[in-house]
XYZ file of C-alpha atoms in Angstrom:
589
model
C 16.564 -49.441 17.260
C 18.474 -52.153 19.296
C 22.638 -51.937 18.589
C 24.980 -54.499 18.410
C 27.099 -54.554 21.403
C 29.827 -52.495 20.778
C 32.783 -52.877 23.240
C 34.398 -50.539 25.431
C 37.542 -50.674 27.521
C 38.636 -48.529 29.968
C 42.014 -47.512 31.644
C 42.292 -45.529 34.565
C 45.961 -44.243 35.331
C 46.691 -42.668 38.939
C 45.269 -42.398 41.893
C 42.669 -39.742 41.467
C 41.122 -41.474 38.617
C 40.782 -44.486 40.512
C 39.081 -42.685 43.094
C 36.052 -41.750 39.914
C 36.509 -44.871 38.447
C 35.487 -46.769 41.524
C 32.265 -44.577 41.923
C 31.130 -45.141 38.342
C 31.783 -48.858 38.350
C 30.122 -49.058 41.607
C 27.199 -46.820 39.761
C 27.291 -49.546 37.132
C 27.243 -52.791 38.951
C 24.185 -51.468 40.764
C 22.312 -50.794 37.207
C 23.116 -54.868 36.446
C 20.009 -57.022 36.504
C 20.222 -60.900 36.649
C 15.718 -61.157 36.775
C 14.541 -62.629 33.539
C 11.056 -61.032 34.375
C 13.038 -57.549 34.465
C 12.293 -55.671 31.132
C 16.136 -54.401 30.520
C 17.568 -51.203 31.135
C 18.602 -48.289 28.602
C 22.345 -49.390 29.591
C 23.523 -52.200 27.224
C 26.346 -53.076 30.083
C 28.147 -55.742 27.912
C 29.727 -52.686 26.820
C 32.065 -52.387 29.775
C 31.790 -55.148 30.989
C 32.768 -58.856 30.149
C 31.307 -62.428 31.211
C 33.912 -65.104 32.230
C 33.909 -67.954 33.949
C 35.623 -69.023 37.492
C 37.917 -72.157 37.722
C 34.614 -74.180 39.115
C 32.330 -73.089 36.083
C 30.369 -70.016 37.734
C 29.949 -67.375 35.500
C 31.398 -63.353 36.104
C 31.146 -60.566 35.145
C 33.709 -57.953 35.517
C 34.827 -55.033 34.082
C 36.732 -54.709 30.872
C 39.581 -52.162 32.757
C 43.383 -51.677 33.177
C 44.088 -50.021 36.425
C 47.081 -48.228 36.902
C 48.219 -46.613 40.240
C 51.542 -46.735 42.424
C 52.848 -49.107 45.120
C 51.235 -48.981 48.507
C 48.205 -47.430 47.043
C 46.492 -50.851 46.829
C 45.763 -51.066 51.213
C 43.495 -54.372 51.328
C 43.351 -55.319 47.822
C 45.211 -57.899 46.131
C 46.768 -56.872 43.066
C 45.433 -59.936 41.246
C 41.979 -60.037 42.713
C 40.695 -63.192 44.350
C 37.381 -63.852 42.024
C 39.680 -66.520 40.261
C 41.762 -67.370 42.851
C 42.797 -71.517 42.727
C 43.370 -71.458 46.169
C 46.759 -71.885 48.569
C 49.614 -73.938 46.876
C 49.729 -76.743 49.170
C 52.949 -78.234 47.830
C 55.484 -79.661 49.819
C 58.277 -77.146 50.884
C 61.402 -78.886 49.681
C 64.155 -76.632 51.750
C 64.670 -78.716 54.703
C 66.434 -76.009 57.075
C 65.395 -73.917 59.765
C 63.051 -71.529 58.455
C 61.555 -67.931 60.022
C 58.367 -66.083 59.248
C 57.898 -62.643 59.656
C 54.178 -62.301 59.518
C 52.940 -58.185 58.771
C 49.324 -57.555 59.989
C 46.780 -56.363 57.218
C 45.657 -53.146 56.976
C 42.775 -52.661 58.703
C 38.647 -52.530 56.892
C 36.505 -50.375 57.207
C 32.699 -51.192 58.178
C 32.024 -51.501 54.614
C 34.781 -53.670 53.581
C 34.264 -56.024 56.548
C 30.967 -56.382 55.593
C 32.085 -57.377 51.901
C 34.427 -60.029 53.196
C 31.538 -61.306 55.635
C 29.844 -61.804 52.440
C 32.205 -63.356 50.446
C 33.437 -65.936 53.215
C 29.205 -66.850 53.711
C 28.761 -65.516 56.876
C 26.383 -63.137 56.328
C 23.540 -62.781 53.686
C 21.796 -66.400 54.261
C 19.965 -65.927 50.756
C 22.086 -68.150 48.664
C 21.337 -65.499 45.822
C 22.021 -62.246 47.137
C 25.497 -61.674 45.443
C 27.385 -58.668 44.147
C 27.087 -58.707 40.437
C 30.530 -59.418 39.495
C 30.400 -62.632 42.027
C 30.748 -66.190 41.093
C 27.340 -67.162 41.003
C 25.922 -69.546 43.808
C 26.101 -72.580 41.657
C 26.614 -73.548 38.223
C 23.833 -72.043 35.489
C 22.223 -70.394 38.967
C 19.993 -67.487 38.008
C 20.825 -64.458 40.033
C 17.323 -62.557 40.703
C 18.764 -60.145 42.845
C 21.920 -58.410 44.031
C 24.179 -57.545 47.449
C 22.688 -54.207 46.968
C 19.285 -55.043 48.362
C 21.007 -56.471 51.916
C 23.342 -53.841 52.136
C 21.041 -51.044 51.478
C 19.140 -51.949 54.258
C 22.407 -50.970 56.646
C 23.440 -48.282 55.299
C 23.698 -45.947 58.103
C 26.128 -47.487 58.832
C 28.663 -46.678 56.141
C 29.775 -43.310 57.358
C 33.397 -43.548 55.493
C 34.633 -39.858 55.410
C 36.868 -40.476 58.503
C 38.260 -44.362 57.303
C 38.548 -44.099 52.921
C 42.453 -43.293 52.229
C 42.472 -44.929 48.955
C 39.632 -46.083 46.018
C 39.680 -49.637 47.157
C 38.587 -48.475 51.129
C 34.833 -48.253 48.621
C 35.273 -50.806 45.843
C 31.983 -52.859 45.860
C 32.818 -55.364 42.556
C 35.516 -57.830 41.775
C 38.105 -56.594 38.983
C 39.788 -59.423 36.838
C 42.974 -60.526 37.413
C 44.825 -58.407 34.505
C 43.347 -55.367 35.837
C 45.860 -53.893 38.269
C 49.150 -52.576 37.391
C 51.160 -51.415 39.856
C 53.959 -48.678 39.386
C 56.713 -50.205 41.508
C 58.945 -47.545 41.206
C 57.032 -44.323 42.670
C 55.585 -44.433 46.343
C 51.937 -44.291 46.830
C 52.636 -42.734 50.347
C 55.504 -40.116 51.898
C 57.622 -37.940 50.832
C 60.359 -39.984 48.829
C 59.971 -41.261 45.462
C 56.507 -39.814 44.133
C 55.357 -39.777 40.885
C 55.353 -35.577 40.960
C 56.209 -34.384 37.578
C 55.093 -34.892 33.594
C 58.483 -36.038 32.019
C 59.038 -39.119 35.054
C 55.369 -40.040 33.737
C 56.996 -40.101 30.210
C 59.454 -42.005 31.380
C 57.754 -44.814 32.551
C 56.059 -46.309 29.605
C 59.109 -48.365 28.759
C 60.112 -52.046 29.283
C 58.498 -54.156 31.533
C 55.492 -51.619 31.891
C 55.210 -51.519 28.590
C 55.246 -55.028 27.785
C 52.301 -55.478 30.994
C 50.497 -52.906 29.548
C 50.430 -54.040 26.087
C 49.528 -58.046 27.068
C 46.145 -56.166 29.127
C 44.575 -54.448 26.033
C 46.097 -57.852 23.798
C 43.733 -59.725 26.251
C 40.970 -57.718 26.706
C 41.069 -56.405 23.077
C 40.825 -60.141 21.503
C 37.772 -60.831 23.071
C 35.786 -58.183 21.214
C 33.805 -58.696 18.563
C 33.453 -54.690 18.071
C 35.781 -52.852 19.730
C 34.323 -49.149 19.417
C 37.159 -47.966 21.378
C 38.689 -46.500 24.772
C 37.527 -44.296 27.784
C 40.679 -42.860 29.872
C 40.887 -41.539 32.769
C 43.943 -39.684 33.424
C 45.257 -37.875 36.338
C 45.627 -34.511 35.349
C 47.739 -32.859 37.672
C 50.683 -35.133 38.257
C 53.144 -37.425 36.741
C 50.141 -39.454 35.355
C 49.710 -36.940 32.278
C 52.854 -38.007 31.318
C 51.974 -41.574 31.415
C 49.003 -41.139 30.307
C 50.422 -39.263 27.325
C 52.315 -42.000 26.214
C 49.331 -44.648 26.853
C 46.929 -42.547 24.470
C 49.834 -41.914 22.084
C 49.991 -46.065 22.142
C 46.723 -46.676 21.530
C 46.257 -44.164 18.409
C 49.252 -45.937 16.919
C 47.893 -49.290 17.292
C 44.611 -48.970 17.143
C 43.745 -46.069 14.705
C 40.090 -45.707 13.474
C 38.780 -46.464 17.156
C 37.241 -43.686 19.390
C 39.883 -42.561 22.024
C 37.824 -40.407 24.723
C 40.164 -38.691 27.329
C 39.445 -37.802 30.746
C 41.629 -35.351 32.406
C 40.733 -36.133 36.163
C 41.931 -33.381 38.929
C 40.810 -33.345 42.223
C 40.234 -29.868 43.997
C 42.675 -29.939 46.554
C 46.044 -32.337 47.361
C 46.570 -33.044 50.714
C 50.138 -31.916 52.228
C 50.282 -29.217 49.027
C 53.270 -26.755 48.946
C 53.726 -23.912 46.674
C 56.246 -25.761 44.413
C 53.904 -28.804 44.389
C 51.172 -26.630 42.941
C 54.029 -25.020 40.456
C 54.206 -28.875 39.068
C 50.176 -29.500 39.139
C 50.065 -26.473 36.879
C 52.670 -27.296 34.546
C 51.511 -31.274 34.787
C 48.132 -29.919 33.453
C 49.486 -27.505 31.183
C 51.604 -30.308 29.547
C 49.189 -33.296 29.855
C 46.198 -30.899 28.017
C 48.436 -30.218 24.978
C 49.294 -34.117 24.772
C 46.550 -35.987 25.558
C 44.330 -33.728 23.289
C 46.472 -34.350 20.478
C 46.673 -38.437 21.194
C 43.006 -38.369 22.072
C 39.881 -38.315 19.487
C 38.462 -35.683 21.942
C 39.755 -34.490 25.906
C 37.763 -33.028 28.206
C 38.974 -31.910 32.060
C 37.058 -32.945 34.539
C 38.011 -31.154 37.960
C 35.593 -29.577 40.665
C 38.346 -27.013 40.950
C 37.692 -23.228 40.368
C 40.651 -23.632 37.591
C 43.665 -25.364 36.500
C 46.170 -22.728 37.486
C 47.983 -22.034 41.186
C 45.539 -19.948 42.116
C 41.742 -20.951 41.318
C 38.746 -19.629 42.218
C 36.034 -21.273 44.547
C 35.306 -25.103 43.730
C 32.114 -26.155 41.919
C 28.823 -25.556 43.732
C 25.840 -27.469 43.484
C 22.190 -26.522 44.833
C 21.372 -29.892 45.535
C 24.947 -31.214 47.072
C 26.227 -30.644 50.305
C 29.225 -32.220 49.500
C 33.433 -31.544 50.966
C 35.118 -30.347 48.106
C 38.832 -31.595 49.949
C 37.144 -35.024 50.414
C 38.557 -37.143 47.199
C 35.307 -39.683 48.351
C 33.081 -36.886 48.173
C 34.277 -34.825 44.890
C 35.226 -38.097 43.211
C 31.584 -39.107 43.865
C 29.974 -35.964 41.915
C 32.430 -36.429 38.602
C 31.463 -40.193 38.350
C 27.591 -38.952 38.780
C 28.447 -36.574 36.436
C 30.656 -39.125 33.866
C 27.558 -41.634 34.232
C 25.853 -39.440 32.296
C 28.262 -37.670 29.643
C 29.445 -41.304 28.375
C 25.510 -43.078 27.986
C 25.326 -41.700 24.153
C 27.978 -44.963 23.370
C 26.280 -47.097 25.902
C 22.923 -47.211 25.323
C 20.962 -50.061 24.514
C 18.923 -48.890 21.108
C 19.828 -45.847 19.490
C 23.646 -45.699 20.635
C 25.974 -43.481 19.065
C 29.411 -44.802 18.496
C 32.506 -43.073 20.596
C 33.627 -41.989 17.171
C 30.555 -40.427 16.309
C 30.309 -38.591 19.336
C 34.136 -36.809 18.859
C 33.423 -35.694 14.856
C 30.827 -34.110 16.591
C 32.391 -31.904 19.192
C 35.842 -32.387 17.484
C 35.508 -29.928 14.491
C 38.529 -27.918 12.614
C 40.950 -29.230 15.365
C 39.200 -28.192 18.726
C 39.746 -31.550 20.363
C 39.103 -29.936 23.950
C 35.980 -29.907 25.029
C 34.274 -28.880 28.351
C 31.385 -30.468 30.662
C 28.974 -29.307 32.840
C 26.480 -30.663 34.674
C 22.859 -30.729 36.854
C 23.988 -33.021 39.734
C 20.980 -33.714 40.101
C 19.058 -32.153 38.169
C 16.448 -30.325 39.904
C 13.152 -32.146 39.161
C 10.184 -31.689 41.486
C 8.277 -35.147 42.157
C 5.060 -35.626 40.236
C 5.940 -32.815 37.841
C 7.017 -32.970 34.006
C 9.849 -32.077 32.331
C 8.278 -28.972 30.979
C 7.873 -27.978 34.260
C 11.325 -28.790 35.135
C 12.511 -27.062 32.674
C 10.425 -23.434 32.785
C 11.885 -23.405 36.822
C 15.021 -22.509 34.802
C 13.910 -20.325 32.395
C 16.327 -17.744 33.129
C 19.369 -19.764 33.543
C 20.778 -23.416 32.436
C 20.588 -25.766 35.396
C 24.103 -26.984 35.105
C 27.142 -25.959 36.545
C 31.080 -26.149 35.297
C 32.537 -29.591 35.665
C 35.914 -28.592 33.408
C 36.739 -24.977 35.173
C 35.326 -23.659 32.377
C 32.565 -21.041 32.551
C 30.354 -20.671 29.660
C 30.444 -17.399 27.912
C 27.093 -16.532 27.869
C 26.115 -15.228 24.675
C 25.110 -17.989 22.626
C 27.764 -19.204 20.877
C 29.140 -22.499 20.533
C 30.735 -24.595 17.732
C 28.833 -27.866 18.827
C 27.160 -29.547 21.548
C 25.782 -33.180 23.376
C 23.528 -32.737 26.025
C 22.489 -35.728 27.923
C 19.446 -35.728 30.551
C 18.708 -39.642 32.307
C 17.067 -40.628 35.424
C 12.828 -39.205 34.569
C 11.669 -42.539 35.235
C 8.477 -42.283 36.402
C 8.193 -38.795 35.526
C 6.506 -37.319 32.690
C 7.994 -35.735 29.521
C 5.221 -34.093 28.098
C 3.119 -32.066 29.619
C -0.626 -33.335 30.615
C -3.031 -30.343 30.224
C -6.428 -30.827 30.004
C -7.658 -29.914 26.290
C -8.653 -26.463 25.809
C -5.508 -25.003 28.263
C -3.582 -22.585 27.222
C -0.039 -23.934 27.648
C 1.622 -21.688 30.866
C 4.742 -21.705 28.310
C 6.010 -23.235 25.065
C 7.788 -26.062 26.005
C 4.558 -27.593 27.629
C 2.924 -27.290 23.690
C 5.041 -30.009 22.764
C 4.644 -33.541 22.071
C 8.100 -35.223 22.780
C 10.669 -34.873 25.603
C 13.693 -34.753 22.975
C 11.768 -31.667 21.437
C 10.963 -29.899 24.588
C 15.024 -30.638 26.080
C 16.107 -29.561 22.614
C 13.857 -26.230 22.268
C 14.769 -25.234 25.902
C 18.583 -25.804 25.278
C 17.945 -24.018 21.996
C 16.647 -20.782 23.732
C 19.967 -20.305 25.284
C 22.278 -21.614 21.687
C 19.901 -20.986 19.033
C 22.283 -21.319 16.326
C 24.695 -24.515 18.068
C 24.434 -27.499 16.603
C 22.401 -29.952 19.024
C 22.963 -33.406 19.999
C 20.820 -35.409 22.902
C 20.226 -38.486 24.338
C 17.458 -39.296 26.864
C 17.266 -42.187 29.389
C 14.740 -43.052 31.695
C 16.833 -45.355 33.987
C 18.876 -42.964 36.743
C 22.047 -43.637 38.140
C 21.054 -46.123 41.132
C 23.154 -44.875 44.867
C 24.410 -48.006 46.570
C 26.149 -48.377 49.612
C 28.652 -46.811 50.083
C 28.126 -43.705 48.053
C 28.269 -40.934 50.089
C 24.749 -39.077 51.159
C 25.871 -35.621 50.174
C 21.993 -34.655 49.024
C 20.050 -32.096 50.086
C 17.085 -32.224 52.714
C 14.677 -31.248 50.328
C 15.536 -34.522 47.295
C 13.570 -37.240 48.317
C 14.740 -41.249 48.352
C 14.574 -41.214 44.271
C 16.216 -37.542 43.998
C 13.531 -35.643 42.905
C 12.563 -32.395 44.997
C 9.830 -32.691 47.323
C 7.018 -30.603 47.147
C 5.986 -30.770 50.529
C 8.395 -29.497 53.648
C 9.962 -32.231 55.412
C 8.452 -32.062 59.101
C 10.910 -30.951 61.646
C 13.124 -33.164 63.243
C 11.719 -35.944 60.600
C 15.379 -37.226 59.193
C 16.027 -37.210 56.030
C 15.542 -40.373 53.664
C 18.095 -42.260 51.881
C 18.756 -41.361 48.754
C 19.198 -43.876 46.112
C 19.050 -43.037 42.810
C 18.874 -39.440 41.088
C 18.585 -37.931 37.949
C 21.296 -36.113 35.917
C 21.635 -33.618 33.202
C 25.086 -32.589 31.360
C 26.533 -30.899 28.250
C 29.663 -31.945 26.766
C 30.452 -28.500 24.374
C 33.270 -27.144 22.021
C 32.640 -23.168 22.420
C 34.351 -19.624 22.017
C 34.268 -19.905 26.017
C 37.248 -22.937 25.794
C 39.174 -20.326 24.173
C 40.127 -17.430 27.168
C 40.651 -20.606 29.395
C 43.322 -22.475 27.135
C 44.524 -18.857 27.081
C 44.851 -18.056 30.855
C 46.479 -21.700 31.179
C 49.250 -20.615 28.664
C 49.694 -17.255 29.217
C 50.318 -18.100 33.026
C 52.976 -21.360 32.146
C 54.750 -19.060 29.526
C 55.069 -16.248 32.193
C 57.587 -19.046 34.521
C 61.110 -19.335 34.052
C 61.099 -23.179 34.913
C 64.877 -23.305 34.821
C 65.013 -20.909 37.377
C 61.885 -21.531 39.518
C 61.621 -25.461 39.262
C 64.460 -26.987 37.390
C 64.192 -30.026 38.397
C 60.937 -30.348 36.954
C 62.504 -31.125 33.867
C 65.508 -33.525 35.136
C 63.741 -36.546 33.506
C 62.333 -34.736 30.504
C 60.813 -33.484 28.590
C 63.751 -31.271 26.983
C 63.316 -27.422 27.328
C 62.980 -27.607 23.386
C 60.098 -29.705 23.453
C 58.710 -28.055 26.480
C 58.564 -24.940 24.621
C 57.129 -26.570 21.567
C 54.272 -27.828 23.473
C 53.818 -24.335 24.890
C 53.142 -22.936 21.040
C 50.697 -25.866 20.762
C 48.978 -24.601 23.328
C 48.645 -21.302 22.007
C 47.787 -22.527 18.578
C 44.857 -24.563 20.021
C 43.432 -21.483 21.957
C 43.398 -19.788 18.597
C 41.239 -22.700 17.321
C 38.640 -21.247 19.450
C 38.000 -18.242 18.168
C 34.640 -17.297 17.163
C 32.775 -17.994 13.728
C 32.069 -14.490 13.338
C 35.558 -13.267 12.931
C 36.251 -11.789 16.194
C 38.310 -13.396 18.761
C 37.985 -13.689 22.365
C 41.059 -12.940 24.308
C 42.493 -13.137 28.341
C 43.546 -10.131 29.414
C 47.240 -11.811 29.818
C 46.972 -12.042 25.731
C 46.094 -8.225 25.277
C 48.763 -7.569 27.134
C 51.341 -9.198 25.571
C 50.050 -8.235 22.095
C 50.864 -4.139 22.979
């Protein structure tokens, strides 16, 4: 059944989070289709984003964001955009004195963002319609039958950015609306001096004229709705953002209560130029932003390639289709958003949506309002097969893999659970035997693909209540996401049955498809645990006082330490029985 269009907006706050954000907008601009002749996609993308109009009448569409991130973390993109820009002020200068100008040179583009400005100034792409989606269009009431995407597909060898991206915009493919970007003035992007390091400065901040820029973007953006379903945030985890982004979600449940509030809590695996006391403060940042953004947030869920939240984490996330560098931001960044494509389609999908708040009364149950994801990027789909088929290759294990440092626990149990599986187009759900086969397993008996992902998921939670959406459309690659695939996925991301030949190179891949979970289990239980038991073992007075020079107080720091615990204890399973760290034996004898 076709849905309304219920709005979302979206706020990303610090630097990491930029980094995902700009892969999953780029993932979403390349899913927009202009073709009247196009039948339309599962995606209803008037969701995130809106339609405007430049000064000259051509209409836009950009995305309904706030942006938040420090100065000098900006490089070649103006703060206000440059869709709507009205062009030099040509006034006359009325000082009549000798006057100076010290002229700084630009940073410099990369290939990618050279190519982007080619494009924008006309001097390449001589098809007056090939424009990037969020581009004026070529003239007034013009019908855009096609996107930047085709033209720059066609080069994209060329867009090898591992060496050139230091920050999100080096790979920003779409225009962002003038009230998009807020920039922290008072924390450094880059150096030493003046960072934006620990949870109470992140506190801090939301005060003023922040505040006051802050609350005119979601005034603007929020009076344009017609059904404003709610927020998606994503929120650096492991650094002064929690803080901030603590105080933005406790905003936005005070003035907007009854709307869905879904939480994000982005961490990247590594930091570069990382000391032992800056990966004290990541721990207690995370520690600190969990407890607060969970309790400002309708549901929160890490997301983090890391091995854990804690100083000391195991190996990052591996994937048997990826070939990905977990210290690349570019790369890991890349795998979340693949990942967050498909964990947030339940709210954006075109018939049959479920509503943000829906989806957190759900998961959200009896006050466990963290939840963990995992994932099947991609999932492992052999071309020309079915999803039976697909699905019996795994028989003996789940496809997916940990995207919130959370392992599952392995026996079954879990208090709820959304599963989401999109990109099959072209595949087949069902199985096709020829009448009078004996089906090589159950799942090829049955007659739907929501029964056969639902019986297969069921084998492993047989008691769990089930959610699932399915989606046909996958998430489209565009230049320049990176080509960390396997040899063996073919141009559409499905495995290939035949061995390429040697020395034949590899294909381009450009679209794949993706399974994940979103779950509230006994298994988030032991790792809320671990993440208190190891905070509650520091002094913090002695070993990083000034962690709490701008707040929070050592009273409240405490206080949110006892949350912590209390929220673990949530957790515990339905059977009476509780399952425990080590670290909370221990301190029990």
């Amino acid at each position: 059944m076709s849905n309304p269009c219920r709005e979302v907006i979206t706020l990303q706050l610090g630097h990491y989070s930029n980094f995902v954000g700009t892969h999953w907008w780029n993932l979403q601009d390349a899913a927009l289709s202009y073709d009247p002749e196009t039948p339309p996609g599962d995606v209803q993308s008037d969701v995130v984003f809106r339609e405007g109009q430049t000064l000259g009448g051509h209409v836009t569409h950009t995305p309904r964001l706030i942006a938040m991130d420090l100065k000098g973390s900006l490089r070649t993109l103006r703060q206000e955009g440059r869709l709507y820009d009205p062009g030099k002020d040509t006034s006359a200068v009325t000082w009549e004195g000798n006057l100076m100008m010290h002229k700084e040179s630009p940073p410099a583009m990369n290939s990618f963002l050279e190519d982007l400005d080619k494009l924008d100034k006309g001097e390449i792409l001589a098809e007056a319609d090939f424009y990037s989606s969020s581009q004026p269009q070529c003239s007034a009431g013009a019908v855009r039958v096609d996107t930047v995407n085709s033209q720059l597909a066609r080069v994209q060898k060329a867009y090898r950015l591992e060496g050139s991206v230091k920050v999100w915009s080096d790979f920003l493919r779409i225009h962002l609306h003038p009230r998009t970007i807020s920039v922290i003035h008072q924390y450094n992007h880059d150096g030493e001096a003046h960072r934006l390091e620990a949870f109470g400065q992140g506190e801090a901040l939301l005060q003023g004229s922040l505040l006051e820029e802050l609350e005119d973007k979601l005034h603007f953006f929020v009076e344009e709705c017609d059904y404003l379903q709610g927020f998606q945030v994503l929120c650096d985890l492991a650094d002064g953002f929690a803080g901030l982004g603590s105080k933005v979600t406790e905003m936005l449940q005070d003035s907007y209560g009854g709307r869905g509030i879904l939480t994000w809590g982005l961490a990247p695996v590594s930091h570069p130029n990382s000391t032992p006391m800056k990966d004290l403060y990541h721990q207690l940042n995370c520690t600190l932003g969990t407890v607060h953004l969970a309790s400002n947030s309708s549901f929160f869920c890490p997301l983090t390639l890391r091995g854990g939240l804690g100083r000391r984490p195991s190996s990052p996330t591996a994937f048997p289709l990826l070939t990905y560098d977990p210290s690349l931001w570019y790369h890991s960044s890349s795998v979340l958003a693949l990942a967050l494509d498909a964990l947030t389609l339940s709210y954006r999908l075109r018939n049959n949506s479920v509503p943000m708040w829906q989806v957190a009364d759900t998961l959200a149950v009896s006050g466990r309002k963290v939840v963990a994801a995992y994932g099947a990027v991609p999932f492992p789909m052999m071309h020309g097969s079915s999803l039976p088929d697909a699905l019996s290759a795994c028989a003996d294990a789940l496809p997916w893999k940990p995207l919130s440092a959370c392992p599952e626990a392995g026996d079954g149990r879990c208090y709820g659970q959304w599963a989401s599986l999109k990109g099959f187009e072209g595949q087949r759900l069902i199985s096709s035997l020829a009448p009078g086969t004996k089906p090589p397993t159950p799942l090829h008996s049955l007659h739907s693909g929501e029964d056969v992902l639902a019986t297969y998921i069921r084998s492993f939670y047989p008691t769990a209540p089930l959610a699932l959406q399915l989606a046909s459309s996958p998430s489209k690659l565009t230049p320049p996401f990176p080509q960390i695939f396997s040899q063996s996925l073919g141009a559409r991301g499905f495995l290939q049955s035949q061995p390429r030949p040697p020395g034949a190179p590899a294909p381009v891949v450009s679209s794949v498809p993706v399974m994940t979970s979103l779950q509230s289990g006994p298994a988030l239980g032991p790792w809320l645990s671990e993440l208190h038991c190891a905070t509650s073992a520091l002094d913090i007075r002695r070993v990083a006082p000034s962690f709490l020079s701008q707040g929070p107080e050592i009273s409240d720091y405490k206080e949110a330490l006892e949350q912590l615990r209390l929220l673990a204890r949530c957790y515990r399973d339905d059977s009476g029985g509780v399952m425990r760290s080590s670290s909370e034996e221990d301190d029990d004898d």
